[in-house]
Coordinates of C-alpha atoms and ligand atoms in Angstrom, one line a residue:
Chain A
M1 CA 121.3 94.3 98.8
A2 CA 119.2 91.6 96.2
F3 CA 115.7 94.3 97.0
D4 CA 117.6 96.9 94.9
D5 CA 117.9 94.5 92.0
L6 CA 114.9 93.5 92.3
Y7 CA 113.0 97.1 92.0
Q8 CA 115.8 98.5 89.6
E9 CA 115.0 102.4 88.9
I10 CA 114.3 101.4 85.4
I11 CA 111.6 98.5 86.6
L12 CA 110.1 101.0 88.6
D13 CA 110.2 104.1 85.9
H14 CA 108.7 101.2 83.7
A15 CA 106.0 100.2 86.1
K16 CA 104.8 103.8 87.0
H17 CA 105.2 104.9 83.5
P18 CA 104.5 102.0 81.4
R19 CA 105.1 101.9 77.4
N20 CA 102.5 101.4 75.2
K21 CA 99.6 100.6 77.7
E22 CA 96.5 100.8 76.4
N23 CA 93.1 100.3 77.2
L24 CA 92.3 97.0 75.5
D25 CA 88.8 96.6 76.3
F26 CA 87.7 95.7 73.0
I27 CA 90.3 92.5 73.3
S28 CA 87.4 89.6 74.8
D29 CA 88.2 88.3 78.0
D30 CA 88.8 84.9 77.0
E31 CA 91.5 86.4 75.2
V32 CA 93.4 87.3 78.7
H33 CA 96.0 85.8 80.3
E34 CA 96.0 85.1 84.0
N35 CA 98.5 84.2 86.3
P36 CA 96.7 81.7 88.2
T37 CA 98.7 81.9 91.5
C38 CA 98.1 85.4 92.2
G39 CA 95.1 86.7 89.6
D40 CA 97.1 89.1 87.7
S41 CA 96.5 89.4 83.8
V42 CA 97.6 91.3 80.4
K43 CA 96.0 91.3 77.6
L44 CA 98.0 92.0 74.2
A45 CA 97.3 93.5 70.5
V46 CA 100.1 93.2 68.0
D47 CA 99.8 94.9 64.8
F48 CA 101.6 93.9 62.0
S49 CA 103.3 95.7 59.2
Q50 CA 103.1 95.0 55.2
D51 CA 106.2 92.8 55.4
G52 CA 104.8 90.7 57.8
K53 CA 107.0 92.3 61.4
L54 CA 105.7 93.6 64.5
E55 CA 105.2 97.0 63.8
R56 CA 103.2 97.6 67.3
V57 CA 102.7 95.8 71.0
R58 CA 100.1 97.3 73.5
F59 CA 99.6 95.8 76.3
D60 CA 96.8 95.8 79.3
G61 CA 96.1 94.2 82.4
D62 CA 96.6 94.3 85.8
G63 CA 99.9 93.8 87.1
C64 CA 102.7 94.1 89.3
A65 CA 106.0 96.3 89.4
I66 CA 107.7 93.3 88.1
S67 CA 104.8 91.8 85.7
T68 CA 103.9 95.8 84.1
S69 CA 107.7 96.9 83.8
S70 CA 108.4 93.6 81.8
A71 CA 105.1 93.8 79.8
S72 CA 106.5 97.5 79.3
M73 CA 110.2 96.9 78.2
M74 CA 109.4 94.2 76.0
T75 CA 106.9 95.9 73.6
E76 CA 109.4 97.8 73.4
I77 CA 112.0 95.1 72.4
V78 CA 109.9 93.2 70.1
E79 CA 109.3 96.5 68.0
G80 CA 110.4 96.1 64.4
K81 CA 111.0 92.4 64.3
S82 CA 110.2 89.5 62.8
K83 CA 108.2 86.4 64.6
E84 CA 110.2 84.5 64.0
E85 CA 113.0 86.5 65.9
V86 CA 110.5 87.5 68.4
L87 CA 110.2 83.7 69.5
K88 CA 113.0 82.4 69.7
M89 CA 114.1 85.8 71.4
I90 CA 111.2 84.3 73.7
K91 CA 111.5 81.2 74.4
S92 CA 115.5 82.5 75.4
F93 CA 114.0 85.2 78.3
I94 CA 111.8 82.4 79.4
L95 CA 114.6 80.0 80.1
I96 CA 117.0 82.9 81.2
M97 CA 114.1 83.8 84.2
R98 CA 113.8 80.1 84.9
N99 CA 117.4 80.2 85.7
E100 CA 117.3 77.1 82.8
S101 CA 119.9 79.1 80.5
E102 CA 123.9 79.4 80.4
S103 CA 122.7 83.2 78.5
S104 CA 122.1 86.2 80.4
L105 CA 120.2 89.2 79.7
D106 CA 122.8 91.2 78.1
D107 CA 121.3 90.9 74.8
F108 CA 118.0 92.5 75.9
G109 CA 118.3 95.4 76.6
D110 CA 116.4 97.7 79.4
L111 CA 115.7 93.9 80.6
I112 CA 118.6 93.2 82.0
A113 CA 116.9 95.2 84.9
L114 CA 115.0 92.1 85.2
E115 CA 118.0 90.1 86.2
G116 CA 117.5 90.3 89.8
V117 CA 114.5 88.5 89.9
I118 CA 116.0 85.2 89.1
K119 CA 116.8 85.0 92.5
Y120 CA 113.4 85.2 93.8
P121 CA 111.6 82.0 92.5
L122 CA 107.8 83.0 93.4
R123 CA 108.8 86.0 91.3
V124 CA 109.3 84.7 87.9
K125 CA 106.4 83.9 86.5
C126 CA 105.0 88.0 87.2
A127 CA 108.0 88.9 84.9
T128 CA 107.2 86.1 82.6
L129 CA 103.4 86.3 82.7
P130 CA 103.3 88.8 79.0
W131 CA 106.2 87.3 77.5
H132 CA 104.2 83.7 77.4
A133 CA 101.4 85.6 76.4
L134 CA 102.8 86.9 73.3
E135 CA 104.5 83.6 72.8
D136 CA 100.7 82.4 72.4
L137 CA 99.4 85.1 70.1
L138 CA 102.5 84.5 67.4
A139 CA 101.9 80.5 67.7
Chain B
M1 CA 95.4 99.9 128.2
V2 CA 97.0 96.8 129.4
A3 CA 99.8 96.5 130.9
E4 CA 100.3 93.1 129.9
W5 CA 97.7 90.7 129.2
I6 CA 97.7 87.3 130.8
F7 CA 96.1 84.5 129.0
A8 CA 93.7 81.7 130.7
N9 CA 96.6 79.8 131.7
G10 CA 98.6 82.6 133.0
K11 CA 101.2 83.0 130.6
S12 CA 101.6 86.6 128.8
V13 CA 102.1 87.3 124.8
G14 CA 105.6 86.5 125.4
E15 CA 105.8 83.6 127.2
I16 CA 103.1 82.7 124.6
R17 CA 105.6 82.9 121.6
E18 CA 107.9 80.9 123.6
D19 CA 105.6 78.3 123.2
F20 CA 105.8 78.2 119.4
P21 CA 109.8 77.1 118.3
I22 CA 109.0 79.2 114.9
L23 CA 108.6 82.2 116.3
Q24 CA 112.1 81.8 118.0
T25 CA 114.1 80.9 114.9
K26 CA 115.5 84.1 112.3
L27 CA 115.1 84.3 109.3
T28 CA 117.4 84.5 106.4
L29 CA 116.3 86.1 103.2
V30 CA 118.1 86.8 99.7
D31 CA 121.0 87.6 100.0
H32 CA 120.5 89.3 103.6
D33 CA 123.3 88.6 105.6
D34 CA 121.8 89.1 109.1
P35 CA 118.7 86.8 109.9
I36 CA 116.1 88.8 111.1
D37 CA 112.9 88.5 113.2
L38 CA 109.9 86.5 112.0
V39 CA 107.2 89.2 111.8
Y40 CA 104.1 85.9 110.9
L41 CA 100.5 87.7 110.2
D42 CA 99.7 85.4 107.9
T43 CA 97.5 82.6 110.0
A44 CA 94.2 83.0 108.0
A45 CA 96.6 81.1 105.1
T46 CA 97.9 78.5 107.9
A47 CA 98.9 78.6 111.7
Q48 CA 102.0 78.0 113.3
K49 CA 102.6 75.2 115.8
P50 CA 103.0 74.7 119.2
L51 CA 106.0 72.6 120.4
K52 CA 103.4 70.3 121.8
V53 CA 101.9 69.6 118.3
I54 CA 105.3 69.0 117.2
Q55 CA 106.5 66.8 119.9
A56 CA 103.5 64.7 120.0
E57 CA 103.4 64.1 116.4
A58 CA 106.9 63.0 116.6
R59 CA 106.4 61.1 119.5
Y60 CA 104.2 59.2 117.6
Y61 CA 106.2 58.3 115.0
R62 CA 109.5 57.5 117.4
E63 CA 107.3 55.6 120.6
Q64 CA 103.6 54.7 119.0
N65 CA 103.9 54.1 115.5
A66 CA 101.7 51.1 113.9
N67 CA 98.6 50.6 111.7
I68 CA 95.5 50.6 113.5
H69 CA 92.2 48.9 113.5
R70 CA 93.4 45.9 112.5
A71 CA 96.8 45.8 114.6
L72 CA 96.3 42.9 117.4
H73 CA 99.9 43.6 119.3
T74 CA 100.7 46.2 122.0
L75 CA 101.6 49.1 119.6
G76 CA 99.0 48.6 117.6
E77 CA 96.3 49.2 120.0
T78 CA 98.0 51.8 121.1
A79 CA 98.1 53.8 118.1
T80 CA 94.4 53.0 117.7
A81 CA 93.8 54.9 121.6
L82 CA 95.5 57.8 120.0
Y83 CA 93.9 58.5 117.0
E84 CA 90.1 57.5 118.1
G85 CA 91.2 59.5 121.3
S86 CA 92.0 62.5 119.5
R87 CA 88.2 61.8 117.9
D88 CA 87.0 62.2 121.4
K89 CA 89.1 65.2 122.0
V90 CA 87.7 66.9 118.9
Q91 CA 83.6 65.7 119.9
A92 CA 84.1 67.8 123.0
F93 CA 86.2 70.9 121.5
I94 CA 83.3 71.5 119.3
N95 CA 80.8 69.7 120.9
A96 CA 79.0 67.0 119.0
E97 CA 76.9 64.8 120.6
H98 CA 78.5 62.0 118.9
R99 CA 81.5 61.0 118.8
H100 CA 80.9 58.8 115.3
E101 CA 79.9 62.5 114.2
I102 CA 83.6 63.5 113.4
I103 CA 85.0 62.2 110.3
F104 CA 88.9 62.6 109.8
T105 CA 89.8 63.9 106.7
R106 CA 92.8 65.5 105.0
N107 CA 91.8 69.1 104.8
T108 CA 88.5 71.7 104.8
T109 CA 88.5 71.2 101.3
E110 CA 88.1 67.2 101.4
S111 CA 85.5 67.3 103.9
I112 CA 83.5 70.0 101.8
N113 CA 84.2 67.3 99.2
L114 CA 83.1 64.4 100.9
V115 CA 79.6 66.2 101.4
A116 CA 79.4 67.1 97.8
S117 CA 80.1 63.5 96.6
S118 CA 78.4 61.7 99.0
F119 CA 75.5 63.7 100.4
G120 CA 75.2 65.5 97.3
R121 CA 74.7 62.1 94.9
S122 CA 71.3 62.2 94.8
F123 CA 70.6 66.0 93.7
G124 CA 69.1 66.0 90.2
P125 CA 68.3 68.8 87.9
E126 CA 65.6 70.4 90.1
D127 CA 67.9 71.0 93.0
E128 CA 69.4 74.0 94.1
I129 CA 72.6 74.8 96.2
L130 CA 72.7 78.0 97.8
L131 CA 75.8 79.7 98.2
T132 CA 77.3 82.9 99.1
E133 CA 79.5 85.1 96.4
M134 CA 82.1 85.1 99.1
E135 CA 83.0 81.3 99.3
H136 CA 86.4 80.0 99.2
H137 CA 87.4 78.3 95.9
S138 CA 86.5 75.0 98.7
N139 CA 83.3 76.0 98.8
L140 CA 82.8 77.1 95.5
V141 CA 84.2 74.1 93.4
P142 CA 83.1 71.1 94.3
W143 CA 79.5 72.3 94.1
Q144 CA 80.2 73.4 90.1
L145 CA 81.5 69.8 89.7
L146 CA 78.5 68.3 91.2
S147 CA 76.4 70.7 89.4
E148 CA 78.3 69.2 85.9
Q149 CA 77.2 65.7 86.8
T150 CA 73.5 65.7 88.1
G151 CA 72.2 69.3 86.9
C152 CA 71.7 71.1 89.5
K153 CA 72.0 74.6 90.2
L154 CA 73.9 77.3 91.8
K155 CA 72.4 80.3 93.6
F156 CA 74.4 82.5 95.4
I157 CA 73.7 85.0 98.4
P158 CA 75.2 88.6 96.8
I159 CA 78.0 90.5 99.1
S160 CA 77.5 94.2 99.9
P161 CA 80.6 96.4 98.4
G162 CA 81.5 96.1 102.4
G163 CA 81.9 92.6 102.3
E164 CA 79.2 91.1 104.3
L165 CA 76.2 89.3 102.6
E166 CA 72.9 90.6 101.4
L167 CA 70.7 89.0 104.1
E168 CA 67.7 90.5 102.7
K169 CA 67.5 88.8 99.7
L170 CA 67.7 85.4 101.9
D171 CA 64.0 85.0 101.8
E172 CA 63.3 85.2 98.3
L173 CA 66.7 82.8 97.7
L174 CA 65.6 79.6 99.5
T175 CA 63.1 77.8 98.4
N176 CA 61.4 74.7 98.1
K177 CA 64.1 72.9 95.8
T178 CA 66.7 74.5 97.8
A179 CA 68.5 71.2 98.7
L180 CA 71.2 72.7 100.6
V181 CA 72.9 75.6 101.6
G182 CA 76.1 76.6 102.4
V183 CA 78.2 79.0 104.0
V184 CA 81.6 80.2 105.2
H185 CA 81.7 80.8 109.0
I186 CA 84.0 83.6 108.9
S187 CA 85.5 85.5 105.4
N188 CA 88.9 84.8 104.5
I189 CA 89.5 87.6 102.4
F190 CA 86.9 90.2 104.6
G191 CA 87.0 89.0 108.6
T192 CA 83.1 89.4 108.4
V193 CA 81.9 87.2 110.6
N194 CA 78.2 85.8 109.0
D195 CA 75.3 85.8 110.7
I196 CA 74.8 81.9 109.9
E197 CA 72.2 81.4 112.7
Q198 CA 70.2 83.6 111.4
I199 CA 70.5 81.2 107.7
I200 CA 70.1 78.5 109.8
S201 CA 67.1 79.0 111.6
K202 CA 65.9 80.1 108.1
A203 CA 66.7 76.9 106.3
H204 CA 65.7 74.9 109.0
S205 CA 62.1 76.4 108.7
M206 CA 62.4 74.8 105.4
D207 CA 64.1 71.8 105.8
I208 CA 66.6 72.9 104.1
P209 CA 70.3 71.3 105.8
V210 CA 73.0 74.2 106.2
L211 CA 76.5 73.2 105.3
I212 CA 79.5 75.8 107.7
D213 CA 82.8 76.5 106.5
G214 CA 84.7 76.3 109.4
A215 CA 88.0 76.8 108.5
Q216 CA 88.7 80.2 109.9
S217 CA 86.0 80.0 112.7
S218 CA 87.2 77.3 114.4
P219 CA 90.6 78.8 115.3
H220 CA 88.9 81.9 116.7
M221 CA 85.8 81.0 118.2
A222 CA 84.5 78.1 120.9
I223 CA 82.2 76.5 118.6
D224 CA 79.3 74.3 119.7
V225 CA 77.9 72.6 116.5
Q226 CA 74.6 71.5 119.0
Q227 CA 74.1 75.0 119.5
L228 CA 74.8 76.6 115.9
D229 CA 72.6 73.3 114.8
C230 CA 74.2 73.0 111.8
D231 CA 73.9 69.8 109.7
F232 CA 77.1 69.9 108.7
F233 CA 80.7 71.8 110.1
A234 CA 84.5 71.3 108.4
F235 CA 87.3 72.5 109.6
S236 CA 91.4 71.9 108.6
S237 CA 93.7 70.7 111.4
H238 CA 96.5 73.5 109.7
K239 CA 94.8 76.1 110.5
L240 CA 94.2 75.6 114.3
Y241 CA 97.9 75.3 114.8
G242 CA 97.8 71.0 114.5
P243 CA 99.8 69.9 111.6
M244 CA 99.0 69.7 107.9
G245 CA 97.0 66.5 106.0
I246 CA 94.5 66.7 108.6
G247 CA 90.5 68.2 108.4
I248 CA 87.2 67.2 110.3
L249 CA 83.7 67.0 108.9
Y250 CA 81.3 67.0 111.5
G251 CA 78.3 65.7 110.2
K252 CA 75.1 64.9 111.6
E253 CA 74.0 61.5 112.6
K254 CA 70.8 61.1 111.1
L255 CA 72.5 62.6 107.8
L256 CA 75.5 60.7 107.8
E257 CA 73.9 57.3 108.3
K258 CA 71.8 57.5 105.2
M259 CA 74.6 59.4 102.7
P260 CA 76.9 56.8 100.5
P261 CA 80.4 56.2 101.3
Y262 CA 82.7 58.8 99.7
M263 CA 86.0 56.7 99.1
G264 CA 85.8 52.4 98.5
G265 CA 88.7 50.8 100.6
G266 CA 90.2 48.9 103.5
D267 CA 88.7 49.9 106.7
M268 CA 85.4 50.7 105.4
I269 CA 83.9 47.9 105.0
R270 CA 82.0 45.6 106.9
S271 CA 82.6 42.4 104.6
V272 CA 83.7 42.3 101.2
K273 CA 82.8 39.8 98.7
L274 CA 83.5 40.1 95.3
T275 CA 80.5 41.3 93.9
G276 CA 79.4 43.6 96.9
S277 CA 80.8 44.6 99.6
T278 CA 78.8 46.4 103.4
W279 CA 79.5 49.7 104.7
N280 CA 81.2 49.5 108.1
D281 CA 79.5 51.8 110.5
L282 CA 80.2 55.6 111.0
P283 CA 82.4 57.0 111.2
W284 CA 85.0 54.7 109.6
K285 CA 82.7 54.3 106.6
F286 CA 83.8 57.1 105.7
E287 CA 87.4 56.7 106.1
A288 CA 88.8 54.7 103.6
G289 CA 92.5 53.4 104.3
T290 CA 95.6 54.4 106.4
P291 CA 95.0 57.6 107.9
N292 CA 97.4 59.9 109.1
V293 CA 98.0 59.1 112.5
G294 CA 100.1 61.1 113.3
G295 CA 98.8 64.0 112.6
V296 CA 96.1 63.2 114.2
A297 CA 97.7 62.9 117.5
G298 CA 99.3 66.5 117.1
F299 CA 95.7 67.6 116.2
G300 CA 94.8 66.4 119.3
A301 CA 97.5 68.0 121.1
A302 CA 96.6 71.6 119.4
I303 CA 92.9 71.2 121.0
D304 CA 94.7 70.7 124.1
Y305 CA 96.7 73.2 123.9
I306 CA 93.6 75.7 122.8
K307 CA 91.8 74.7 125.7
E308 CA 94.6 75.6 128.1
L309 CA 94.0 78.9 127.4
S310 CA 90.9 79.1 126.2
F311 CA 88.9 80.7 123.9
D312 CA 87.6 83.0 126.7
S313 CA 91.1 84.7 126.3
I314 CA 91.6 83.9 123.1
C315 CA 88.4 86.1 122.1
E316 CA 89.3 88.3 124.4
Y317 CA 93.0 89.1 123.3
E318 CA 92.3 88.3 119.8
N319 CA 89.7 91.1 119.9
M320 CA 91.6 93.6 121.6
L321 CA 94.7 93.0 119.0
T322 CA 92.6 93.2 115.9
E323 CA 90.7 96.4 117.2
Y324 CA 94.1 98.2 117.7
A325 CA 95.1 96.6 113.9
R326 CA 91.9 97.9 112.3
K327 CA 92.6 101.3 113.8
S328 CA 96.3 101.3 113.0
L329 CA 95.9 100.5 108.9
S330 CA 93.0 102.8 108.2
G331 CA 95.2 105.5 109.6
I332 CA 97.6 105.2 106.9
K333 CA 97.1 107.2 103.5
N334 CA 96.3 106.0 100.3
I335 CA 95.3 102.4 102.1
K336 CA 92.3 101.0 101.8
I337 CA 90.9 98.3 103.8
Y338 CA 88.5 95.6 102.6
G339 CA 85.5 94.4 105.4
P340 CA 83.2 95.5 107.4
S341 CA 84.0 98.4 109.7
G342 CA 82.3 97.3 112.8
H343 CA 82.8 94.1 114.4
R344 CA 84.9 91.3 112.4
A345 CA 88.0 89.0 113.2
G346 CA 91.6 89.8 112.3
V347 CA 91.7 89.1 109.0
F348 CA 92.7 92.2 107.1
S349 CA 93.0 92.4 103.4
F350 CA 94.2 96.0 101.6
T351 CA 95.3 97.7 98.5
H352 CA 97.9 100.4 98.1
N353 CA 97.3 103.2 96.2
D354 CA 100.5 103.0 94.4
L355 CA 102.0 100.1 94.7
H356 CA 100.7 96.7 93.3
P357 CA 100.1 93.6 96.4
H358 CA 102.1 91.6 95.6
D359 CA 105.3 94.3 95.3
M360 CA 103.9 94.9 99.1
A361 CA 104.1 91.7 100.3
Q362 CA 107.3 91.6 98.6
F363 CA 108.9 94.7 100.5
L364 CA 107.1 93.8 104.0
D365 CA 109.1 90.4 103.5
R366 CA 112.6 92.4 103.4
Y367 CA 111.8 93.2 107.0
G368 CA 110.7 89.9 107.8
I369 CA 106.9 90.6 107.7
A370 CA 104.7 87.5 106.0
V371 CA 101.5 88.3 104.7
R372 CA 99.5 86.9 101.9
A373 CA 99.4 88.7 98.6
G374 CA 97.0 87.6 95.7
H375 CA 93.7 86.5 95.2
H376 CA 92.9 84.4 98.4
C377 CA 91.3 81.8 96.5
A378 CA 87.9 83.9 96.0
Q379 CA 87.8 85.4 93.0
P380 CA 84.9 85.6 92.5
A381 CA 84.2 88.2 95.8
M382 CA 87.6 90.0 94.1
R383 CA 85.6 90.0 90.6
K384 CA 82.7 91.7 92.2
L385 CA 84.7 94.5 94.2
K386 CA 86.6 94.6 90.9
V387 CA 90.0 94.4 92.2
S388 CA 92.4 91.6 91.2
S389 CA 94.8 91.1 93.7
M390 CA 95.0 92.1 97.3
A391 CA 97.2 91.6 100.0
R392 CA 96.3 90.8 103.3
A393 CA 98.0 90.3 106.9
S394 CA 95.9 88.1 109.2
L395 CA 96.3 87.8 112.8
A396 CA 96.4 84.9 115.9
F397 CA 96.8 85.0 119.7
Y398 CA 100.1 85.0 119.3
N399 CA 100.8 88.3 117.3
T400 CA 101.4 92.0 119.4
R401 CA 101.1 95.3 118.9
S402 CA 104.2 96.0 118.7
E403 CA 104.1 93.8 115.5
I404 CA 101.4 95.8 114.2
D405 CA 103.3 99.1 114.8
F406 CA 105.7 97.4 112.7
L407 CA 103.8 96.6 109.8
V408 CA 102.2 100.0 109.9
E409 CA 105.5 101.9 109.9
K410 CA 106.7 99.9 106.9
I411 CA 103.7 99.8 104.9
I412 CA 103.8 103.7 105.2
A413 CA 107.9 102.9 103.5
A414 CA 106.6 100.9 100.7
G415 CA 104.9 103.4 99.8
E416 CA 107.4 106.1 100.0
Y417 CA 110.2 104.0 98.5
F418 CA 108.1 102.9 95.2
N419 CA 107.1 106.6 94.8
N420 CA 110.8 108.3 94.8
G421 CA 112.5 109.4 92.7
I422 CA 110.3 109.1 89.4
Ligands
PLP1 C1 88.0 79.8 104.7 C2 88.0 78.9 103.9 N1 87.5 77.6 103.1 C3 88.4 76.9 103.1 C4 89.6 76.6 102.9 C5 90.8 75.7 102.4 O1 91.1 74.8 103.6 P1 92.2 73.6 103.0 O2 93.6 74.5 102.2 O3 92.8 73.3 104.9 O4 91.1 73.2 102.3 C6 90.5 78.0 103.6 C7 91.9 78.0 103.7 O5 92.6 79.1 103.2 C8 89.7 79.4 103.9 O6 90.6 80.2 104.4

């Protein structure tokens, strides 16, 4: 049933116990990314290592299970990758979620659990919100 | 406990539901093989339409379509009579003194923008507009735009945590600089029925005009603009069981007379020269271009339908249902309901401790239950209450107790679903 595809165990787990979610009150509200249709918001903080790789990504915000789990899994998968690599991943992830790509989420680790969201166009924005935020921060 | 509720037109709720084709159709969900029944609890966003409304609009296009006010042929006369006939119906519906005080727009939003652009054009930096913290964006953003253009200032009547206006602050907020008061009659988030009578009488004692956003009140209670004595009253056909694309602005004649046109074009002019034009009479001065005649015809049919049911019986039934819903919803564990606990409209915004409103709405949708989730176009009020999103169930006379029971059952199930196994 599609509904259980949408809310797979792994999504519910990340939603209940988000990884790398911290209070980021030190970041001003101007830098919050918001989904204008629903009011969900996300803030990101990225620490880079000496060689310019993303050492740690933390997020804060208020979102549904889809956007929270997407943010949580995103912070895990981008760790240790270069800025260029991550920007490429973001582009690819967003296209896949919008169903505008031939590729699948096979190379995205646990994020494959979000494939069920593609069938719910209204929820795609929830899944991509943190990715747009990271793209803006890196660009 | 009533055995079976009977409306003024002699129909039961079940029979009323049969008047609404969409309530008879089945929903097909993504990847769900068997179509299911619709439980429509999103009337505050837009109401469903009775067959008579759909037929009136269709009939216009099949049998009566012509441009109005300009054609001298028979069809043109029929269409004009239909359009102006609906204006008479609206006049009677809200008990306006004159038919030319009724202006057709596209929706509540456009009605308010009309007042802001036209009535507000003469405002300056010394003027203040008094609004409330619970306004829908459509009664806030037009005034923000006006403030940018003219330098006028915006002030707000605060809201309490319970979603009610702090009217004890009114005396101090109304000053000799206040040029207009704009207030929502029934809140689309809290279901609060605001004491607009008090606001209007205080404002009038200082000669300040008052605009009422009636988008949520007009579908659920009889409106008498002369008794209210409001200066402007804005509402939408689509929330009142009529077609989308039709809005109404009521304005007092003496104000409308003095206001400059809102849009320029055909129909709104008396005589046009290359160097300038003179304006048509009310209400056409404010109705530039070809209007949505089919929609207006449909709205006329919606008014006829409501009149047949009568607001007396609509209100009595809806109040009963609202009280039932309030009791049932407040009994659910982990749910917080916003808005007044006493007298209120059938609009229930709520949050659940364990899951986000989107996930709640998505879960309910699986069972055909349509509720809204989000910021409800009232972000300032949400911010004040420190909630970014709420789910909202809203009622109409076509809803039933068993639908509310079903909603309650599924809200509880949603909590369990999102907590299980983790
Ligand atoms: C209180 C209130 N005012 C104004 C509006 C705007 O109505 P419309 O979108 O028809 O212009 C709404 C609609 O949601 C509303 O609930």
